[in-house]
XYZ file of C-alpha atoms in Angstrom:
548
model
C -24.409 56.337 30.561
C -22.000 59.089 31.147
C -19.283 58.913 33.816
C -20.597 62.068 35.314
C -24.121 60.806 35.769
C -22.801 57.681 37.614
C -20.887 59.583 40.359
C -23.150 62.462 41.602
C -20.896 63.508 44.508
C -17.162 64.534 44.417
C -14.561 66.321 46.474
C -10.834 66.710 46.757
C -9.208 63.959 48.607
C -5.513 62.675 49.326
C -4.001 59.575 47.904
C -1.033 57.878 49.583
C 1.177 56.110 47.376
C 3.146 52.827 48.304
C 6.742 52.401 47.840
C 8.462 49.159 48.222
C 11.451 49.188 50.843
C 14.843 48.109 49.144
C 14.926 45.045 51.228
C 12.124 42.563 51.180
C 12.557 41.605 54.903
C 11.639 45.409 55.745
C 7.939 45.012 54.772
C 5.179 42.223 54.979
C 1.821 42.371 53.930
C -1.111 39.620 54.390
C -2.407 40.514 50.975
C -0.560 42.290 48.282
C -3.815 43.923 47.181
C -3.917 45.694 50.531
C -0.994 47.964 49.771
C 0.161 47.908 46.042
C -2.437 50.527 44.980
C -1.789 52.991 47.897
C -4.099 54.311 50.299
C -6.978 57.101 50.464
C -6.314 59.384 53.609
C -9.201 59.472 55.905
C -8.226 61.305 59.187
C -5.782 61.871 61.661
C -7.778 63.500 64.544
C -5.563 62.835 67.535
C -1.950 62.855 66.712
C 0.411 62.123 63.545
C 1.177 58.747 65.112
C -2.411 57.228 64.319
C -3.789 57.722 60.741
C -6.979 56.313 59.181
C -6.635 54.906 55.793
C -8.434 53.059 53.284
C -6.818 50.563 50.914
C -7.484 51.485 47.322
C -7.046 47.750 46.469
C -9.228 46.082 48.973
C -11.339 48.805 49.725
C -10.921 48.196 53.358
C -10.162 50.752 56.362
C -6.905 50.517 58.534
C -5.441 51.993 61.176
C -1.930 53.101 60.285
C 0.101 53.576 63.159
C 3.463 55.257 62.746
C 6.299 54.955 65.377
C 9.861 56.169 65.499
C 13.037 55.522 67.809
C 16.510 54.899 67.476
C 15.502 51.719 69.670
C 13.977 50.552 66.634
C 17.092 50.721 64.609
C 18.024 47.308 66.164
C 15.040 46.112 67.886
C 11.397 45.391 66.881
C 8.510 47.647 68.252
C 6.462 46.358 70.934
C 3.202 46.404 68.712
C 5.000 44.126 66.150
C 6.922 41.948 68.578
C 3.389 40.839 70.133
C 1.238 40.687 67.409
C -0.708 38.696 64.893
C 1.803 39.270 62.177
C 3.948 36.036 61.290
C 7.284 38.003 62.243
C 6.105 38.583 65.814
C 8.181 36.992 68.622
C 4.877 36.008 70.162
C 2.194 35.460 67.433
C -1.120 36.331 68.931
C -4.147 34.024 67.752
C -5.881 34.983 64.609
C -9.662 35.333 64.385
C -11.681 31.952 64.716
C -14.947 31.231 63.112
C -17.800 30.191 65.475
C -21.021 28.698 63.546
C -19.646 30.710 60.642
C -19.368 33.991 62.214
C -15.998 35.626 62.680
C -14.936 35.786 66.256
C -12.136 38.434 66.819
C -9.928 38.657 70.007
C -7.039 40.627 68.997
C -6.860 43.502 66.679
C -4.987 41.987 63.482
C -1.689 43.555 62.161
C -2.009 43.122 58.356
C 0.990 45.001 56.845
C 3.965 46.683 57.989
C 6.974 48.582 56.771
C 10.200 49.365 58.114
C 12.197 52.327 57.054
C 16.023 53.320 57.507
C 16.005 55.598 60.306
C 14.043 53.240 62.850
C 10.603 54.139 61.952
C 7.788 51.622 61.398
C 4.374 51.946 59.648
C 2.044 49.408 60.828
C -1.439 48.795 59.402
C -4.073 47.386 61.757
C -7.691 46.158 61.068
C -10.314 48.899 61.463
C -12.896 48.496 64.363
C -15.851 50.128 63.090
C -17.271 50.512 66.530
C -14.512 52.594 68.083
C -12.911 52.060 71.569
C -14.927 51.008 74.569
C -14.001 54.177 76.628
C -15.975 56.141 73.689
C -18.903 53.798 74.381
C -18.858 54.551 78.205
C -18.696 58.003 77.584
C -21.698 58.264 75.397
C -23.759 56.180 78.030
C -22.793 58.663 80.650
C -23.557 61.547 78.412
C -27.183 60.040 78.237
C -27.104 59.080 82.042
C -28.052 55.691 81.066
C -26.553 52.467 82.429
C -24.831 50.422 80.094
C -27.082 46.790 79.760
C -26.029 43.896 81.617
C -25.797 41.584 78.602
C -22.879 43.813 77.142
C -21.081 43.845 80.554
C -21.122 40.017 80.388
C -19.864 40.079 76.987
C -16.955 42.087 77.578
C -16.059 39.762 80.709
C -16.167 36.725 78.558
C -14.028 38.140 75.918
C -11.401 39.765 78.538
C -11.522 36.398 80.517
C -10.431 34.437 77.231
C -7.708 37.106 76.843
C -6.306 36.787 80.617
C -6.394 32.926 80.156
C -4.493 33.021 76.912
C -1.811 35.469 78.380
C -1.229 33.314 81.435
C -1.533 29.897 80.005
C -1.311 30.026 76.344
C -4.762 28.331 75.648
C -6.173 30.120 72.623
C -9.307 32.057 73.077
C -12.525 30.197 72.244
C -10.971 26.803 73.338
C -12.704 24.328 75.838
C -12.052 24.851 79.387
C -10.478 21.366 79.495
C -7.940 22.232 76.978
C -4.596 21.341 77.765
C -2.040 24.091 78.807
C 1.039 24.082 76.712
C 4.397 23.608 78.358
C 6.799 26.302 79.228
C 4.560 29.135 78.208
C 5.918 32.688 78.820
C 3.411 35.017 80.440
C 2.339 37.769 78.308
C 1.591 41.291 79.817
C -0.405 43.933 77.981
C 0.498 46.342 80.774
C -1.985 48.968 79.449
C -5.387 46.803 79.153
C -7.563 50.085 79.609
C -10.818 50.935 78.055
C -9.186 52.916 75.153
C -7.277 49.866 74.090
C -10.329 47.815 73.759
C -12.201 48.107 70.543
C -15.693 47.136 69.403
C -16.410 45.983 66.097
C -19.843 45.039 64.183
C -20.123 42.626 61.787
C -21.972 42.740 58.495
C -25.473 42.421 58.318
C -26.358 39.918 55.937
C -29.642 39.872 54.039
C -32.847 41.484 55.567
C -32.880 42.046 59.251
C -34.588 39.711 61.313
C -37.555 40.509 63.307
C -35.446 40.346 66.457
C -32.854 42.805 64.963
C -29.210 41.969 64.175
C -27.305 40.417 66.981
C -24.303 41.747 66.121
C -25.693 45.254 67.000
C -26.242 43.775 70.694
C -23.205 41.391 70.799
C -20.461 42.873 68.704
C -16.675 41.838 68.947
C -14.633 42.856 71.685
C -11.013 43.353 70.675
C -7.887 43.954 72.401
C -5.413 46.011 70.619
C -2.324 48.589 71.227
C 0.480 46.318 72.601
C 2.729 49.228 72.686
C 3.343 48.760 76.375
C 3.467 45.026 76.040
C 6.077 42.550 77.359
C 7.108 39.031 78.052
C 8.039 37.249 81.251
C 11.865 37.176 81.281
C 12.165 40.704 79.320
C 14.905 42.788 80.931
C 13.761 45.572 83.068
C 15.569 48.156 80.765
C 13.685 46.949 77.796
C 10.280 47.639 79.553
C 8.065 50.867 78.892
C 6.305 52.389 81.807
C 2.936 50.713 81.486
C -0.100 51.876 82.909
C 1.643 51.590 86.483
C 5.242 52.674 85.585
C 6.371 49.451 86.930
C 10.077 47.637 86.074
C 8.351 44.177 86.286
C 6.100 41.834 84.227
C 3.118 40.829 86.673
C 0.009 38.945 85.789
C -1.961 40.867 88.468
C -1.506 44.067 86.290
C -3.723 43.038 83.271
C -6.515 41.084 85.735
C -6.552 44.431 87.797
C -7.308 46.586 84.594
C -9.625 44.062 83.610
C -11.563 44.527 86.763
C -11.056 48.330 86.489
C -12.861 48.063 82.689
C -15.877 46.015 84.001
C -16.565 48.085 87.081
C -16.473 51.543 84.886
C -19.034 49.781 82.279
C -21.430 49.418 85.458
C -20.790 52.799 86.472
C -21.399 54.601 83.079
C -24.631 55.988 84.452
C -23.027 57.598 87.673
C -21.786 60.994 87.335
C -17.740 61.238 87.335
C -17.584 63.294 90.550
C -20.060 60.882 92.466
C -17.258 59.128 94.352
C -15.253 59.894 97.672
C -13.350 63.402 96.794
C -9.992 62.594 95.447
C -11.047 58.939 94.256
C -12.031 58.663 90.729
C -14.314 56.193 89.245
C -14.518 53.061 89.377
C -12.602 52.761 92.610
C -14.728 55.813 94.178
C -17.854 53.546 94.128
C -18.224 50.380 95.532
C -20.199 47.983 93.524
C -22.955 47.199 95.956
C -23.708 51.029 95.740
C -24.266 50.923 91.805
C -27.856 50.215 91.437
C -28.774 53.146 93.740
C -27.796 55.548 91.075
C -29.928 54.058 88.543
C -33.170 55.765 87.125
C -36.464 54.304 87.760
C -37.155 52.724 84.561
C -33.707 51.267 84.560
C -33.029 47.365 84.737
C -30.793 46.815 88.193
C -27.727 44.870 87.788
C -27.846 41.157 88.637
C -26.425 40.072 92.407
C -24.106 37.688 90.159
C -22.777 40.472 88.402
C -22.347 42.711 91.430
C -20.853 39.778 93.482
C -18.383 39.065 90.675
C -17.015 42.561 90.274
C -16.712 42.909 94.020
C -13.830 40.678 93.667
C -11.929 43.164 92.064
C -12.013 45.913 94.845
C -9.532 46.089 97.706
C -9.530 47.683 100.848
C -9.925 51.422 101.175
C -9.483 51.629 97.338
C -12.736 53.772 97.500
C -10.959 56.283 99.939
C -7.957 56.903 98.066
C -5.572 53.822 98.439
C -3.886 52.990 95.291
C -3.217 49.245 93.865
C 0.445 49.864 93.755
C 0.766 50.633 97.268
C 0.561 48.548 100.384
C -1.162 48.877 103.834
C -0.679 47.526 107.319
C -3.162 44.247 107.863
C -2.899 42.495 111.149
C 0.424 44.292 111.930
C 1.986 43.034 108.712
C 2.737 45.167 105.367
C 0.427 43.625 102.742
C 0.738 44.965 99.132
C -2.755 45.953 97.643
C -2.035 43.975 94.602
C -2.289 40.844 96.618
C -6.058 41.083 96.865
C -6.257 41.085 92.853
C -7.907 37.669 91.683
C -5.650 35.312 90.619
C -5.515 33.795 86.945
C -6.863 30.511 88.063
C -9.668 32.343 89.603
C -10.459 33.994 86.163
C -10.316 30.767 84.367
C -12.244 28.366 86.821
C -14.802 30.822 88.226
C -15.112 34.076 86.037
C -14.858 32.620 82.355
C -17.420 29.757 82.979
C -19.878 32.040 84.414
C -19.483 34.803 81.896
C -19.884 32.346 78.943
C -22.953 30.754 80.557
C -24.486 34.313 80.979
C -23.758 35.274 77.291
C -25.288 32.230 76.033
C -28.208 32.792 78.122
C -28.605 36.761 77.074
C -27.888 35.759 73.458
C -30.646 33.306 73.568
C -30.783 29.694 71.756
C -33.003 29.261 68.761
C -35.976 31.687 68.271
C -35.813 35.017 70.077
C -38.845 37.457 70.255
C -39.218 40.121 67.691
C -37.468 43.030 68.618
C -35.051 41.666 71.265
C -31.639 42.562 69.953
C -33.050 45.943 68.843
C -33.906 46.481 72.742
C -30.130 45.369 73.474
C -28.466 47.528 70.873
C -25.446 49.334 71.781
C -24.345 50.284 68.174
C -25.801 53.680 68.677
C -22.507 54.625 70.196
C -20.661 54.268 66.947
C -18.976 57.531 65.480
C -21.568 59.557 63.325
C -18.715 60.321 60.595
C -16.337 58.205 58.790
C -15.578 59.761 55.463
C -12.189 60.423 53.414
C -10.324 63.376 54.054
C -11.674 66.573 52.149
C -8.941 68.860 51.104
C -9.698 72.334 51.139
C -7.700 74.612 48.830
C -5.911 77.801 50.733
C -8.248 80.770 50.365
C -7.548 82.971 47.248
C -5.993 86.056 49.076
C -3.489 83.638 51.134
C 0.002 83.021 49.429
C 3.419 81.636 50.599
C 4.399 85.332 52.032
C 1.143 85.669 54.552
C 1.311 83.085 56.900
C -0.267 79.969 55.131
C 2.854 77.930 55.459
C 3.416 78.105 51.731
C 0.519 75.820 50.659
C -0.930 77.926 47.708
C -2.517 76.078 44.886
C 0.934 75.063 43.225
C 2.085 71.432 44.623
C 5.502 71.429 43.199
C 4.761 68.729 40.852
C 5.628 71.061 37.756
C 1.906 71.316 36.342
C 0.967 74.491 38.403
C -2.469 73.272 38.944
C -2.393 71.965 42.642
C -3.650 68.466 42.187
C -0.524 66.777 42.755
C -0.610 64.214 39.653
C 1.395 66.021 37.283
C -0.667 66.042 34.440
C -1.824 69.727 34.216
C -5.639 69.052 34.032
C -6.483 69.788 37.838
C -8.613 66.640 38.312
C -6.229 64.707 40.285
C -6.316 61.505 38.370
C -3.261 61.796 36.304
C -4.745 61.127 32.746
C -4.584 64.901 31.486
C -8.423 64.766 31.232
C -9.579 68.231 32.300
C -13.281 67.073 32.474
C -13.504 67.516 36.072
C -11.518 70.684 36.278
C -14.584 72.503 34.629
C -16.854 71.060 37.290
C -14.542 72.041 40.197
C -14.661 75.859 38.692
C -18.574 75.511 38.608
C -18.296 74.819 42.178
C -15.987 77.480 43.169
C -17.919 80.000 41.294
C -20.894 79.097 43.301
C -19.346 79.909 46.726
C -19.791 83.456 47.965
C -16.545 85.678 48.016
C -16.440 85.459 51.743
C -16.009 81.458 51.675
C -13.385 81.654 48.933
C -11.378 84.356 50.609
C -11.512 83.868 54.325
C -9.327 81.284 56.642
C -12.493 79.358 57.453
C -12.552 77.055 60.704
C -13.018 74.229 57.869
C -9.651 75.239 56.133
C -7.694 75.708 59.250
C -8.742 72.014 60.697
C -8.063 70.612 57.261
C -4.493 72.022 57.236
C -3.788 70.692 60.815
C -5.075 67.052 59.881
C -3.105 67.192 56.861
C 0.239 68.321 58.492
C 0.004 64.839 60.566
C 0.259 62.861 57.394
C 3.068 65.101 55.639
C 4.948 64.558 58.976
C 6.006 61.468 57.628
C 6.601 61.972 54.197
C 10.454 62.362 54.935
C 10.309 58.309 54.683
C 7.556 57.587 52.453
C 6.147 58.800 49.090
C 4.600 62.596 49.048
C 0.602 62.360 48.914
C -1.197 63.428 45.979
C -4.496 65.302 45.623
C -7.160 63.512 43.720
C -10.725 63.913 42.934
C -12.915 61.067 44.759
C -16.240 60.519 43.156
C -19.274 58.720 44.942
C -22.565 56.821 43.776
C -25.848 57.524 45.667
C -25.464 56.873 49.123
C -27.211 54.204 51.194
C -29.585 56.195 53.443
C -30.640 54.867 56.738
C -32.235 56.337 60.043
C -30.199 58.258 62.323
C -29.282 56.275 65.491
C -27.851 58.140 68.090
C -29.676 57.349 71.213
C -29.894 54.100 73.408
C -33.033 52.139 73.260
C -35.680 52.882 75.844
C -35.466 51.318 79.425
C -36.207 48.795 80.882
C -34.293 45.612 79.454
C -36.384 42.840 78.140
C -35.850 39.769 79.971
C -33.649 36.959 78.347
C -35.428 34.741 75.856
C -36.613 31.291 77.132
C -33.791 28.391 76.926
C -30.036 28.885 76.633
C -29.259 28.960 80.434
C -27.393 25.894 81.638
C -25.233 24.316 84.231
C -22.335 23.208 81.713
C -18.940 24.673 81.469
C -20.404 26.886 78.861
C -17.723 26.181 76.275
C -17.826 28.814 73.611
C -18.311 26.639 70.560
C -22.094 26.601 70.124
C -23.185 30.231 69.810
C -26.320 31.038 67.908
C -25.466 34.317 66.628
C -26.231 34.192 62.539
C -27.466 37.496 61.540
C -28.480 35.727 58.184
C -31.476 34.218 59.848
C -34.934 35.490 60.098
C -37.780 34.269 62.232
C -39.057 32.046 59.547
C -35.788 29.923 60.185
C -34.766 30.315 56.460
C -31.435 31.548 55.236
C -31.424 35.036 53.244
C -29.287 34.977 49.949
C -29.606 38.720 49.297
C -26.222 39.453 50.961
C -24.760 42.802 51.128
C -21.979 42.788 48.474
C -19.139 45.630 49.274
C -17.813 45.397 45.658
C -21.170 46.493 44.132
C -20.842 50.414 43.608
C -24.712 50.604 44.042
C -24.600 48.923 47.262
C -22.524 51.430 48.929
C -21.979 52.381 52.449
C -20.402 55.769 51.177
C -16.794 55.019 51.433
C -15.165 55.010 47.746
């Protein structure tokens, strides 16, 4: 069978080569296959500091964070200093496995480079569910309440993180785990919803009748330690953090955790519903949250409401700030003193959250359709595709405002593909087979599409500039033809399951400490109790998720 028949789809994409640094100590990778063959550029939708890349070698997507400062000529950047990388000053725990299922608490730094001008290139594991703030916004757009089981899941995972930050006990450990001696407090200092990420695990085999458990109980992952600090850090080394304070305090992360959890319970409430001048979540008290629910929605439980009331502070709903103080019984009291202590999180909040997650997840057999009814994966991004390079319109040239990006890439072959072989197909082999196919596509376009600066072209240029911004320190990109197999077709999934929520399945509730070592969350088991062997194979080109 010809290569042309096997790959029905194609477009021009961008390959970012890898070049080793002169000194071996200026780079590290968890696996040489991640970086050796370079990366396929996917997108840079927000800024030139955050790039989406796919490793050619391991075929996985990474978040490439580019950071630069004269400070980093002699100091390690915060996101490397406190990370999962072995060079970190404080190495965060790597993922663990619970009943064969990967449990991830911190976003993994899997590759990095340091360049000579104080620029670092960090490659983090990609979280396919996006950030928590995007999930909240999608529920708000639908005027729907986030299901309670998911709030408990986030509460459980963040409580584990707070316990680790304050005591050094690894997430997932027993509540009876011994606390290490001489532990230094870790302070994230920006534990907001946009720095908490969601990841849905692989769905192995045919889906069970109950639905994929990972769609209802995804991984909740803390990332972006760019504002982080350790207890004892000098004030002049601290960044602003979320509150702009020059101290390292345990209450900041705990209060931010409470803000995140209360925001999850208020996603169905219009953002302007609180007191004037007091944004959510402070603008609405927790005992008012159920009053905004639609008639079919399932109210939040008293246990959840009472738990999250612990994160409110006097007059917070009328404009008082957590960084301020108030007079109480004739004495000035810092509002931050009302934030729960880490001991309370460990002894009260964490065991309760573990029991609730165990209860909602269910033990053993669960009813058909149960996890479908709790599904939160509909909030995932609609589009994850490699960057589509659009050549400049034909009437544009370096003299008429196109920033000099005509069809000549400056590689000496004059064809605009950046590979130097003169064939125009971007593969570097001198074979011009695809060149004719691309000309067929171009001829099929209308004259207006070819000659006008279309919105698609303008956006393409803006995104590409975010990549080329860094080509003063790393190799220039090259244009390549990306070819695809027939895509896997699945139903569009863009709205939440209908209300009300189903009750938790029988069993699973208990009064024990809720140790996190007995979850039954294997998507590989159907209601017949037998494991399926027909696992998804990411290396099989016919078992594709439409990412090359």
